[in-house]
XYZ file of C-alpha atoms in Angstrom:
718
model
C 23.458 17.787 -21.311
C 20.044 16.237 -21.725
C 18.734 14.466 -18.396
C 16.382 11.448 -18.462
C 13.478 12.767 -16.292
C 11.810 9.308 -16.104
C 14.027 8.498 -13.140
C 12.455 11.606 -11.497
C 9.060 10.918 -12.807
C 8.995 7.345 -11.405
C 9.480 8.655 -7.696
C 6.850 11.377 -8.165
C 4.493 8.468 -9.573
C 5.050 6.432 -6.595
C 4.594 9.173 -4.137
C 1.528 10.300 -5.927
C -0.071 7.059 -5.704
C 0.691 6.630 -2.004
C -0.869 10.172 -1.422
C -3.923 9.401 -3.418
C -4.344 6.119 -1.229
C -3.859 8.241 1.949
C -6.429 10.637 0.743
C -9.073 8.060 0.110
C -8.467 6.243 3.583
C -8.888 9.496 5.410
C -11.961 10.706 3.236
C -13.813 7.445 4.004
C -12.716 7.778 7.638
C -14.005 11.324 7.783
C -16.696 12.083 10.146
C -18.874 14.702 8.617
C -20.669 15.611 11.656
C -17.419 16.322 13.690
C -14.559 16.235 11.236
C -11.214 16.002 12.742
C -8.974 18.968 11.966
C -5.721 16.903 11.815
C -7.527 14.458 8.909
C -8.695 17.489 7.076
C -5.029 19.022 7.123
C -3.547 15.646 6.198
C -5.726 15.527 3.263
C -5.088 19.065 2.252
C -1.319 18.282 2.515
C -1.485 15.377 0.355
C -3.451 17.313 -2.542
C -1.051 20.077 -2.138
C 1.971 17.784 -2.579
C 0.571 16.354 -5.554
C -0.234 19.626 -7.201
C 3.185 20.959 -6.458
C 4.924 17.824 -7.942
C 2.502 18.020 -10.886
C 3.399 21.564 -11.822
C 7.162 20.828 -11.290
C 7.032 17.866 -13.615
C 4.735 19.533 -16.202
C 1.807 17.460 -15.729
C -0.686 20.452 -16.082
C -4.012 18.467 -16.023
C -3.252 16.867 -12.725
C -2.455 20.379 -11.386
C -5.601 21.836 -12.752
C -7.731 19.282 -10.913
C -5.650 19.363 -7.633
C -5.602 23.133 -7.671
C -9.627 23.015 -7.468
C -9.488 20.268 -5.031
C -7.119 22.190 -2.723
C -9.176 25.321 -2.596
C -12.179 23.321 -1.285
C -10.071 21.528 1.057
C -8.534 24.723 2.284
C -11.906 26.247 3.134
C -12.812 23.109 4.874
C -9.579 22.972 7.094
C -10.119 26.517 7.993
C -13.715 26.202 9.244
C -15.229 28.229 6.356
C -17.130 25.302 4.985
C -18.417 22.235 6.705
C -17.855 18.803 4.911
C -21.109 17.008 3.855
C -21.687 13.590 2.356
C -22.247 15.079 -1.051
C -18.699 16.969 -0.735
C -17.048 13.891 0.406
C -18.266 11.799 -2.621
C -17.213 14.580 -4.895
C -13.770 14.474 -3.185
C -13.720 10.731 -3.862
C -14.490 11.224 -7.155
C -11.784 13.683 -7.849
C -9.314 11.145 -6.347
C -10.516 8.477 -9.217
C -10.040 11.180 -11.520
C -6.353 12.211 -10.436
C -5.520 8.591 -10.304
C -6.831 7.796 -13.652
C -4.746 10.980 -14.883
C -1.626 9.454 -13.275
C -2.096 6.413 -14.656
C -2.432 7.793 -18.108
C 1.120 9.583 -17.408
C 2.631 6.237 -16.262
C 1.580 4.661 -19.322
C 2.551 7.607 -21.496
C -1.166 8.163 -22.676
C -2.604 11.232 -20.878
C -6.084 10.506 -19.980
C -8.957 12.589 -21.865
C -9.883 15.922 -20.398
C -13.547 15.148 -20.197
C -13.584 13.487 -16.686
C -11.242 16.477 -15.239
C -13.685 18.934 -16.790
C -16.497 17.381 -15.059
C -15.024 17.003 -11.589
C -13.817 20.535 -11.585
C -17.205 21.971 -12.438
C -18.651 19.769 -9.688
C -16.006 20.906 -7.300
C -16.572 24.416 -8.082
C -20.458 24.085 -7.439
C -19.182 23.711 -3.668
C -16.962 26.575 -3.538
C -18.423 29.349 -5.787
C -21.714 29.903 -4.021
C -20.201 30.471 -0.679
C -17.434 32.832 -2.002
C -17.908 36.574 -1.800
C -17.543 38.432 -4.916
C -13.886 39.724 -5.146
C -13.256 43.430 -3.999
C -11.741 45.881 -6.478
C -7.868 45.763 -6.585
C -6.682 48.887 -4.404
C -2.913 50.079 -4.451
C -2.444 48.465 -1.033
C -3.560 45.105 -2.380
C -1.343 45.414 -5.447
C 1.859 45.522 -3.188
C 0.864 42.798 -0.832
C -0.958 44.725 2.110
C -4.182 43.599 3.792
C -7.314 45.468 3.357
C -8.118 47.964 6.129
C -9.072 46.530 9.423
C -7.838 42.987 8.516
C -5.073 41.065 10.428
C -1.443 42.168 9.372
C 0.071 39.753 6.713
C 3.248 37.662 7.275
C 6.312 38.725 5.503
C 9.206 36.030 4.909
C 12.640 36.475 3.797
C 13.640 33.039 2.084
C 17.165 32.053 1.032
C 17.008 29.139 -1.499
C 19.841 27.197 -2.548
C 19.038 24.985 -5.534
C 20.793 21.925 -6.511
C 22.376 21.282 -9.771
C 19.387 18.830 -10.947
C 16.816 21.364 -10.029
C 18.605 24.271 -12.158
C 18.779 21.796 -14.968
C 14.932 20.817 -14.851
C 12.839 22.516 -17.295
C 10.723 25.259 -16.043
C 11.505 24.422 -12.478
C 12.080 28.101 -11.133
C 8.992 29.130 -13.120
C 6.753 26.551 -11.428
C 8.186 27.475 -7.936
C 7.393 31.240 -8.641
C 3.876 30.258 -9.689
C 3.356 28.156 -6.565
C 4.702 30.900 -4.040
C 2.936 33.576 -5.812
C -0.407 31.882 -5.067
C 0.097 32.544 -1.570
C 0.686 36.346 -1.786
C 3.171 39.055 -3.026
C 6.456 37.507 -4.334
C 9.847 39.610 -5.059
C 12.694 37.366 -6.210
C 16.356 38.552 -6.579
C 18.485 36.240 -8.580
C 22.002 35.282 -7.325
C 23.771 37.658 -9.805
C 22.031 40.739 -8.279
C 23.317 39.854 -4.669
C 26.934 40.313 -5.648
C 27.932 36.858 -4.784
C 30.739 36.901 -7.291
C 31.537 33.663 -9.182
C 29.464 31.561 -6.793
C 26.394 33.760 -7.519
C 26.124 33.274 -11.076
C 22.634 32.751 -12.202
C 21.690 29.280 -12.498
C 24.445 27.758 -10.713
C 24.060 24.840 -8.232
C 24.390 26.410 -4.658
C 23.829 29.842 -5.597
C 21.424 31.570 -3.269
C 18.158 33.022 -4.515
C 16.781 35.542 -2.128
C 12.812 35.762 -2.209
C 10.617 38.108 -0.289
C 7.208 36.968 0.288
C 4.163 38.804 1.842
C 1.226 36.434 2.663
C -1.351 35.491 4.757
C -0.166 31.696 4.993
C 2.349 30.423 7.697
C 5.906 28.963 7.343
C 4.423 25.357 7.093
C 2.639 26.208 3.876
C 5.925 27.603 2.246
C 7.949 24.840 3.203
C 5.038 22.434 1.820
C 5.893 24.054 -1.653
C 9.621 23.392 -1.318
C 9.210 19.950 -0.004
C 8.790 18.256 -3.160
C 11.729 20.076 -4.928
C 14.535 20.513 -2.219
C 15.826 19.133 1.137
C 14.956 21.364 4.065
C 18.467 22.329 4.481
C 18.421 24.104 0.961
C 15.714 26.499 2.277
C 16.108 28.979 4.978
C 13.027 30.930 6.097
C 12.859 33.886 8.547
C 10.043 36.154 9.368
C 10.506 39.751 8.453
C 8.796 42.698 9.922
C 5.518 43.585 8.223
C 5.850 46.257 5.490
C 6.147 49.946 6.795
C 3.266 51.565 4.801
C 0.258 50.987 6.673
C -3.124 50.671 4.630
C -4.665 53.861 5.954
C -1.667 55.992 4.579
C -2.403 54.647 0.922
C -5.874 56.372 1.053
C -4.573 59.844 2.271
C -3.379 60.972 -0.849
C -0.140 62.484 0.557
C 2.549 60.581 -1.364
C 0.786 57.015 -1.358
C 2.604 55.714 1.585
C 6.075 56.080 0.329
C 7.162 59.290 1.522
C 5.559 59.655 4.848
C 7.353 60.777 8.055
C 8.781 57.698 9.990
C 8.652 58.251 13.936
C 11.340 56.969 15.856
C 11.406 53.090 16.306
C 8.873 52.653 13.297
C 8.991 49.401 11.775
C 9.691 51.214 8.566
C 13.143 52.312 9.854
C 13.561 48.925 11.140
C 13.120 47.326 7.914
C 15.595 49.627 6.228
C 18.211 49.294 9.029
C 17.810 45.450 8.153
C 18.726 46.049 4.501
C 21.529 48.174 5.756
C 23.030 45.738 7.779
C 22.917 43.125 5.090
C 25.698 44.712 3.269
C 23.423 44.699 0.246
C 21.130 47.384 0.046
C 19.873 46.187 -3.473
C 20.731 49.765 -4.625
C 17.809 51.344 -2.691
C 19.165 52.356 0.677
C 22.626 53.022 0.460
C 22.655 56.254 2.407
C 19.175 56.358 3.818
C 19.126 59.475 5.897
C 16.364 57.967 8.416
C 18.208 54.799 8.919
C 18.848 54.163 12.428
C 22.427 54.347 13.654
C 22.331 51.305 15.668
C 21.634 48.057 13.601
C 21.236 45.847 16.669
C 17.449 46.334 16.971
C 16.766 45.650 13.357
C 18.634 42.614 13.966
C 16.867 41.376 16.757
C 13.428 42.225 15.230
C 14.282 40.584 11.847
C 17.206 37.993 12.022
C 18.796 37.286 8.643
C 18.934 33.658 7.988
C 22.570 32.217 8.504
C 24.076 30.036 5.901
C 24.723 27.303 8.411
C 22.078 24.269 8.615
C 18.732 25.449 9.604
C 18.539 24.069 13.264
C 15.322 25.732 14.313
C 13.288 24.254 11.591
C 14.184 20.639 12.274
C 12.233 21.191 15.711
C 9.210 22.300 14.054
C 6.443 20.251 12.048
C 7.235 22.590 9.060
C 10.458 20.871 8.752
C 8.942 17.573 8.267
C 8.474 16.336 4.888
C 4.418 16.207 4.639
C 4.854 13.563 1.568
C 6.879 10.990 3.865
C 6.237 11.878 7.174
C 9.787 12.162 8.204
C 12.584 14.898 8.941
C 14.284 14.646 5.694
C 17.139 16.756 7.125
C 17.871 14.376 10.123
C 20.768 12.108 10.169
C 20.069 8.705 8.649
C 17.043 10.262 6.964
C 16.670 7.396 4.517
C 14.762 4.772 6.215
C 14.163 2.862 3.119
C 15.250 2.520 -0.590
C 13.141 1.773 -3.432
C 14.398 -1.263 -5.453
C 13.003 -2.979 -8.640
C 11.162 -6.215 -7.780
C 13.270 -7.747 -10.581
C 16.418 -7.157 -8.720
C 14.694 -8.585 -5.589
C 13.395 -11.712 -7.334
C 16.866 -12.228 -9.014
C 18.463 -11.999 -5.444
C 15.819 -14.803 -4.239
C 16.704 -16.997 -7.054
C 20.463 -16.819 -6.452
C 19.723 -17.622 -2.668
C 17.580 -20.544 -3.879
C 20.399 -21.806 -6.000
C 22.726 -21.337 -2.947
C 20.363 -23.499 -0.598
C 20.508 -26.157 -3.382
C 24.243 -26.191 -3.537
C 24.305 -26.084 0.250
C 22.289 -29.233 0.372
C 24.654 -30.801 -2.159
C 27.515 -30.308 -0.092
C 25.829 -31.541 3.138
C 24.767 -34.904 1.374
C 28.352 -35.379 0.062
C 29.826 -34.646 3.421
C 27.611 -37.312 4.732
C 29.910 -40.020 3.574
C 32.927 -38.681 4.985
C 34.339 -39.506 8.356
C 33.401 -36.697 10.747
C 36.708 -37.399 13.181
C 38.990 -37.147 10.348
C 37.272 -34.211 8.767
C 35.791 -32.244 11.961
C 36.633 -29.025 10.407
C 34.993 -29.470 7.178
C 31.742 -30.678 9.120
C 31.922 -27.799 11.357
C 32.247 -25.332 8.615
C 29.524 -27.004 6.491
C 27.353 -26.795 9.785
C 27.972 -23.357 10.115
C 27.317 -22.705 6.090
C 23.898 -24.152 6.695
C 22.995 -22.011 9.556
C 24.164 -18.988 7.702
C 22.441 -19.971 4.344
C 19.114 -20.270 6.377
C 19.727 -17.086 7.986
C 20.250 -15.496 4.517
C 17.560 -16.978 3.052
C 15.071 -15.788 5.547
C 16.555 -12.387 5.547
C 16.133 -12.249 1.536
C 12.801 -13.644 1.766
C 11.797 -10.920 4.394
C 12.635 -8.305 1.456
C 9.634 -9.719 -0.488
C 7.219 -9.539 2.545
C 4.655 -6.780 2.696
C 2.064 -5.814 4.963
C -1.415 -7.141 3.845
C -2.785 -3.431 4.364
C -1.688 -3.039 0.823
C -4.662 -5.255 -0.082
C -6.993 -4.274 2.676
C -6.633 -0.562 1.994
C -8.543 -0.904 -1.444
C -11.709 -2.071 0.476
C -13.016 0.627 2.367
C -13.748 2.601 -0.864
C -15.183 -0.466 -2.460
C -17.497 -1.352 0.638
C -18.629 2.434 0.594
C -19.378 2.425 -3.081
C -21.264 -0.930 -2.971
C -23.108 -0.248 0.028
C -24.355 3.061 -1.485
C -25.488 1.357 -4.543
C -27.270 -1.404 -2.742
C -28.839 1.083 -0.224
C -27.410 -0.705 2.798
C -25.395 0.372 5.641
C -22.319 -1.379 6.063
C -19.218 -0.744 8.205
C -15.798 -2.367 7.642
C -13.282 -3.421 10.243
C -9.765 -4.528 9.532
C -7.677 -6.335 11.975
C -3.993 -7.461 11.924
C -3.063 -5.067 8.830
C 0.513 -5.193 9.622
C 0.480 -8.950 9.029
C 3.089 -9.772 6.455
C 2.794 -11.734 3.391
C 4.956 -12.433 0.375
C 4.608 -9.961 -2.414
C 3.781 -12.578 -4.890
C 0.610 -13.802 -2.741
C -0.246 -9.935 -2.088
C -0.938 -9.605 -5.838
C -2.667 -12.768 -6.140
C -5.200 -12.522 -3.298
C -6.434 -9.188 -3.969
C -9.172 -10.871 -6.519
C -10.194 -13.521 -4.213
C -10.575 -11.205 -1.284
C -12.736 -8.717 -3.727
C -15.256 -11.622 -4.468
C -15.598 -12.511 -1.003
C -16.049 -8.952 0.194
C -18.524 -8.148 -2.467
C -20.253 -11.698 -1.766
C -20.818 -10.908 1.906
C -22.275 -7.251 1.197
C -24.511 -8.319 -1.324
C -25.687 -11.787 -0.019
C -24.736 -11.701 3.575
C -25.632 -8.157 4.950
C -29.275 -7.703 5.030
C -31.085 -4.227 4.379
C -31.486 -1.991 7.444
C -35.152 -2.685 7.759
C -34.561 -6.460 7.671
C -31.835 -6.009 10.212
C -33.967 -3.968 12.515
C -36.950 -6.480 12.300
C -34.355 -9.376 13.260
C -33.183 -7.214 16.284
C -29.941 -6.116 14.736
C -28.619 -2.859 14.385
C -29.252 -1.209 11.174
C -25.803 -1.130 9.885
C -24.190 -4.446 9.301
C -20.288 -5.142 9.799
C -17.719 -6.995 7.672
C -14.679 -7.659 9.202
C -11.348 -8.608 7.421
C -8.700 -9.833 9.606
C -5.029 -11.422 8.999
C -3.018 -13.352 11.277
C 0.281 -15.517 11.261
C -0.451 -19.208 12.449
C 2.731 -21.473 12.210
C 4.107 -21.397 8.359
C 0.818 -20.019 7.246
C -1.278 -16.803 6.963
C -4.761 -16.885 7.939
C -7.290 -14.319 6.276
C -10.801 -14.337 7.290
C -13.828 -12.293 5.805
C -16.647 -12.233 8.425
C -20.060 -10.615 8.273
C -22.953 -10.507 10.444
C -25.544 -10.806 8.089
C -28.158 -13.846 7.436
C -25.694 -16.443 6.991
C -25.953 -19.371 4.459
C -29.316 -21.125 3.750
C -28.811 -24.995 3.716
C -31.943 -26.091 1.873
C -31.675 -23.130 -0.574
C -28.301 -24.236 -1.611
C -29.372 -27.703 -1.650
C -32.382 -26.871 -4.016
C -30.077 -24.927 -6.369
C -27.400 -27.499 -6.570
C -30.054 -30.167 -7.338
C -31.458 -28.038 -10.007
C -28.069 -27.755 -11.871
C -27.549 -31.506 -11.533
C -24.940 -31.470 -9.046
C -24.485 -35.003 -6.788
C -26.302 -33.894 -3.385
C -28.120 -35.798 -0.658
C -30.135 -34.493 2.432
C -27.599 -36.428 4.554
C -24.421 -34.340 3.392
C -22.306 -32.816 5.931
C -22.826 -29.099 6.530
C -19.101 -28.341 5.423
C -19.797 -30.222 2.263
C -22.864 -28.342 1.424
C -21.148 -24.996 2.205
C -18.435 -25.781 -0.371
C -20.997 -26.437 -3.021
C -21.087 -22.288 -3.457
C -17.604 -22.805 -4.749
C -18.860 -24.842 -7.894
C -18.537 -22.902 -11.161
C -21.739 -21.273 -12.118
C -23.362 -21.753 -8.733
C -25.436 -18.759 -7.371
C -28.431 -18.445 -5.233
C -29.172 -15.037 -6.413
C -32.856 -14.784 -7.661
C -32.039 -11.624 -9.897
C -29.077 -11.178 -11.945
C -27.708 -7.761 -11.372
C -24.424 -5.994 -12.127
C -23.167 -6.840 -8.581
C -23.813 -10.655 -8.425
C -26.095 -13.624 -9.644
C -24.031 -14.981 -12.590
C -22.334 -17.739 -10.546
C -18.925 -16.518 -11.371
C -16.616 -15.386 -8.561
C -16.666 -17.866 -5.849
C -15.247 -20.589 -8.032
C -12.602 -18.020 -8.948
C -11.811 -17.678 -5.275
C -11.222 -21.337 -4.676
C -9.144 -21.829 -7.933
C -6.776 -19.000 -7.117
C -6.306 -19.923 -3.769
C -5.742 -23.308 -4.786
C -2.937 -22.234 -7.264
C -1.362 -20.463 -4.455
C -1.234 -23.627 -2.284
C -3.897 -22.405 -0.067
C -7.344 -23.631 1.256
C -10.643 -22.065 1.610
C -13.004 -23.050 4.717
C -16.502 -21.844 5.522
C -18.113 -21.291 9.108
C -21.686 -20.017 9.102
C -24.707 -19.749 11.400
C -28.262 -19.028 9.866
C -29.427 -15.419 11.056
C -25.799 -14.578 12.769
C -23.382 -14.460 9.783
C -20.598 -16.248 7.912
C -16.931 -16.580 8.299
C -14.785 -17.504 5.025
C -11.177 -18.490 6.156
C -8.165 -18.715 3.646
C -5.213 -20.374 4.618
C -2.053 -19.674 2.560
C 1.781 -20.397 2.917
C 3.790 -17.532 3.777
C 5.834 -17.708 0.611
C 5.548 -19.161 -2.800
C 9.255 -19.585 -3.115
C 10.468 -21.695 -0.267
C 8.818 -24.638 1.169
C 9.463 -26.524 4.555
C 8.626 -30.025 3.527
C 8.688 -33.697 4.832
C 10.562 -36.030 2.157
C 9.240 -39.457 1.819
C 10.470 -42.460 0.092
C 8.231 -44.467 -2.182
C 9.530 -47.274 -4.677
C 13.080 -45.725 -4.491
C 11.887 -42.160 -5.308
C 11.876 -39.193 -3.167
C 8.501 -37.049 -2.639
C 8.006 -33.952 -0.798
C 5.032 -33.165 1.468
C 4.227 -29.416 2.549
C 4.841 -29.671 6.436
C 2.006 -27.167 7.066
C -0.399 -30.101 5.556
C 0.994 -32.666 8.079
C -1.002 -33.452 10.997
C 1.011 -36.643 12.430
C 2.703 -39.819 11.351
C 2.283 -43.396 12.689
C 2.718 -46.918 12.243
C -0.777 -48.687 12.254
C -1.488 -51.758 13.899
C -3.417 -54.153 11.786
C -6.417 -54.072 14.064
C -6.721 -50.458 12.938
C -7.240 -50.932 9.311
C -10.461 -51.586 7.760
C -11.681 -52.288 4.384
C -14.830 -50.467 2.951
C -16.384 -51.298 -0.252
C -16.823 -47.851 -1.624
C -13.730 -46.130 -0.233
C -11.162 -48.961 -0.084
C -9.067 -48.990 3.147
C -9.585 -46.790 6.039
C -7.602 -46.481 9.213
C -8.949 -45.491 12.583
C -7.259 -42.603 14.242
C -8.567 -42.061 17.826
C -12.119 -42.891 16.830
C -12.058 -41.285 13.369
C -11.927 -43.292 10.239
C -9.712 -41.747 7.520
C -9.347 -43.024 3.942
C -5.856 -44.447 2.966
C -4.109 -42.726 0.236
C -1.866 -45.286 -1.272
C 0.510 -43.127 -3.427
C 1.966 -45.994 -5.465
C -1.623 -46.898 -6.703
C -2.248 -43.264 -7.833
C 1.028 -43.051 -9.562
C 0.800 -46.548 -10.720
C 4.223 -47.413 -9.546
C 5.884 -50.382 -7.483
C 6.065 -50.093 -3.819
C 8.217 -51.978 -1.265
C 5.104 -53.089 0.227
C 1.317 -53.365 0.026
C 0.706 -53.778 3.675
C 0.043 -50.301 5.329
C 1.352 -51.854 8.595
C 4.718 -52.306 6.935
C 4.965 -48.783 6.035
C 4.289 -45.393 7.400
C 0.978 -43.608 7.208
C 0.997 -39.490 7.075
C -2.034 -38.043 8.325
C -2.701 -35.007 6.155
C -5.384 -32.466 5.939
C -6.502 -30.037 3.018
C -9.539 -27.979 2.196
C -11.522 -29.528 5.225
C -10.688 -33.122 4.064
C -8.406 -35.570 6.010
C -6.717 -38.618 4.764
C -3.666 -41.024 5.732
C -0.891 -41.236 3.052
C 0.555 -44.344 2.594
C 4.391 -44.324 1.820
C 7.300 -46.544 2.428
C 9.552 -44.544 4.756
C 10.267 -41.004 5.932
C 13.504 -39.509 4.944
C 13.425 -36.375 6.901
C 12.646 -32.513 7.084
C 13.981 -30.028 4.749
C 13.793 -26.657 2.935
C 13.434 -26.752 -0.452
C 13.092 -24.047 -3.463
C 9.985 -24.554 -5.323
C 10.333 -25.009 -9.015
C 7.224 -24.714 -11.508
C 6.604 -28.274 -13.134
C 4.058 -26.654 -15.211
C 6.306 -23.993 -16.744
C 9.162 -26.660 -17.317
C 7.206 -29.529 -18.130
C 3.439 -29.772 -17.937
C 0.530 -29.988 -15.491
C 0.477 -33.402 -13.710
C -2.358 -34.242 -11.436
C -1.353 -34.884 -7.746
C 1.640 -32.673 -8.101
C 2.208 -29.258 -7.423
C 5.754 -28.436 -8.223
C 9.184 -29.786 -8.114
C 12.566 -29.213 -6.276
C 16.277 -30.057 -6.920
C 17.476 -32.208 -3.991
C 20.978 -32.326 -2.612
C 22.132 -35.102 -4.880
C 21.072 -33.217 -7.895
C 18.023 -35.271 -8.361
C 14.455 -33.731 -8.960
C 11.854 -34.692 -6.532
C 8.136 -33.909 -6.832
C 6.220 -31.889 -4.262
C 2.661 -33.583 -3.732
C -0.631 -31.811 -4.278
C -2.262 -32.887 -1.058
C -5.582 -31.296 -1.810
C -5.938 -32.972 -5.371
C -4.728 -36.363 -3.887
C -7.469 -36.195 -1.092
C -10.140 -35.537 -3.877
C -9.093 -38.524 -5.830
C -10.103 -40.724 -2.986
C -13.163 -39.012 -1.578
């Protein structure tokens, strides 16, 4: 029966991508002057897991690169080689190559081998000069013994019970043999040679394979190899006594170590006794004359693994799956499951329809006598609460920590700072802050532009910073936090800040309407104009005037706003304010000329009924209203949409104080209807783009209501 390997490949692809991201993060944070051994071990384990999986699934190109990479990391973690900036850069380059290879396999188009060959050669330049020439192989080394005077090697007896899927996987056992053989001398006894009867037939799931491994490595490294192909309970490892023949006996010429007289209590006798007590013997020690009459000492020195679950290994770090950082053999081991985004989106759409249906029932029941139909009203109230709880729970499935975005910037800052010859430290705050997956995907590009802009334009060169009394290394801070129904993302640098005069001069040269009396906030927002740049020289990093306008446009498409705070000589902070999700909106419904409109609740400051004395007429602006000493333009919605209204007098209607993109205004409507949560539908996808409208929703009575684009409305009257 043919098995679709793609289902296994997908898991490998996802876990390998996680390992590569973890390697990159640890390498960027590595202190080459005083490296943390735990970090080096973690980098090694990640590379080792990728190599093991690559070999198992037949991705030989990735296995070749990770094998050389693993050798270099192994020497570093053992203290045989000290990390240097050049080595770290080479390791980062190898991560890029492996990621390219991984992307190629995901797309079904393996990457060209040139890059892999180059990085393998570069990595070997660090390992080869420090390697001693290999000693001639001696008989002792051929059978797995250490050289004279070296520390004794470890011997392990392994019982491996592969499952059915493993045995059906092509070349799975060959790949396992190859990986274990790299650790030392390996002997394998297939199931049919252990006398297991029907259950011991070769290739049958659950039939135990017996492996004997003599190696300088420890149990943890052996388990790391098995971690990618089998759960811990399928592998039982027990230390065996070292081989009896000593290295010196092999050079005596009196039987090459096979027929020496064993003194009482010698480990050779103990090893033979162990084989006798197993009841197997493998045909070598059926009636061994030198065997100890009492098998107990041999059992004490070399306990044979029991078929019962490996309880001892669950207490050691070796039993923990290094790829996922949790004990796979523990009860409730699956803390999460992988679900396709399509299924989650389908679930969210169904919950959205449920919200609409619940709103329809609520509106229908409003005309029913609550005394006569008390139970129905109680049930509908309970349905509303349960629907809202269900909606919040389902929406939380799409929520992801913003660390998925932040994690790409250490490498970006490292590479760009090196190219610009600057010293920059990246600080991230609030990485666990959660955001809707749709926003996670869309916010990456704007943040990339902002970080690159801060590093190129904001952070000064070390000499310039020292001359200004600053430390030579600049700091860029990425922070995220929740604020009400919004997420606030800030990019802060301690660089030179924005230059008002320079911005005004460039804007004037481009023909933009500017004046010396412009407010600072309006001047700062000029940098978001298409094609605007203050760079004197065009480079591959910046200077073409693209990027910042993309930031503003993308953020606006997500229903967010951008603000700038800057102080010359001290730095700049750019703040992005986004709604938590793009699927559900908390809004205030208002009526205008008999129609219902929705205003996002997070853009409403307050509502008021103005007095006649608060209203003023301004020639250039129209009507304004005074609110606590501040004059705000009145946005008459019926004038913008060219529709009738119940009244032209603002004092007879309601003013809603709104704010977006640093602008404030007073929206004039007929009346407030109420606050409610609605499901956002794209108007542009289903109809066309309408100025002043950001989307639509279906109300409880089945009618379509427009969702107002507050930022666009404020621009119309400014």
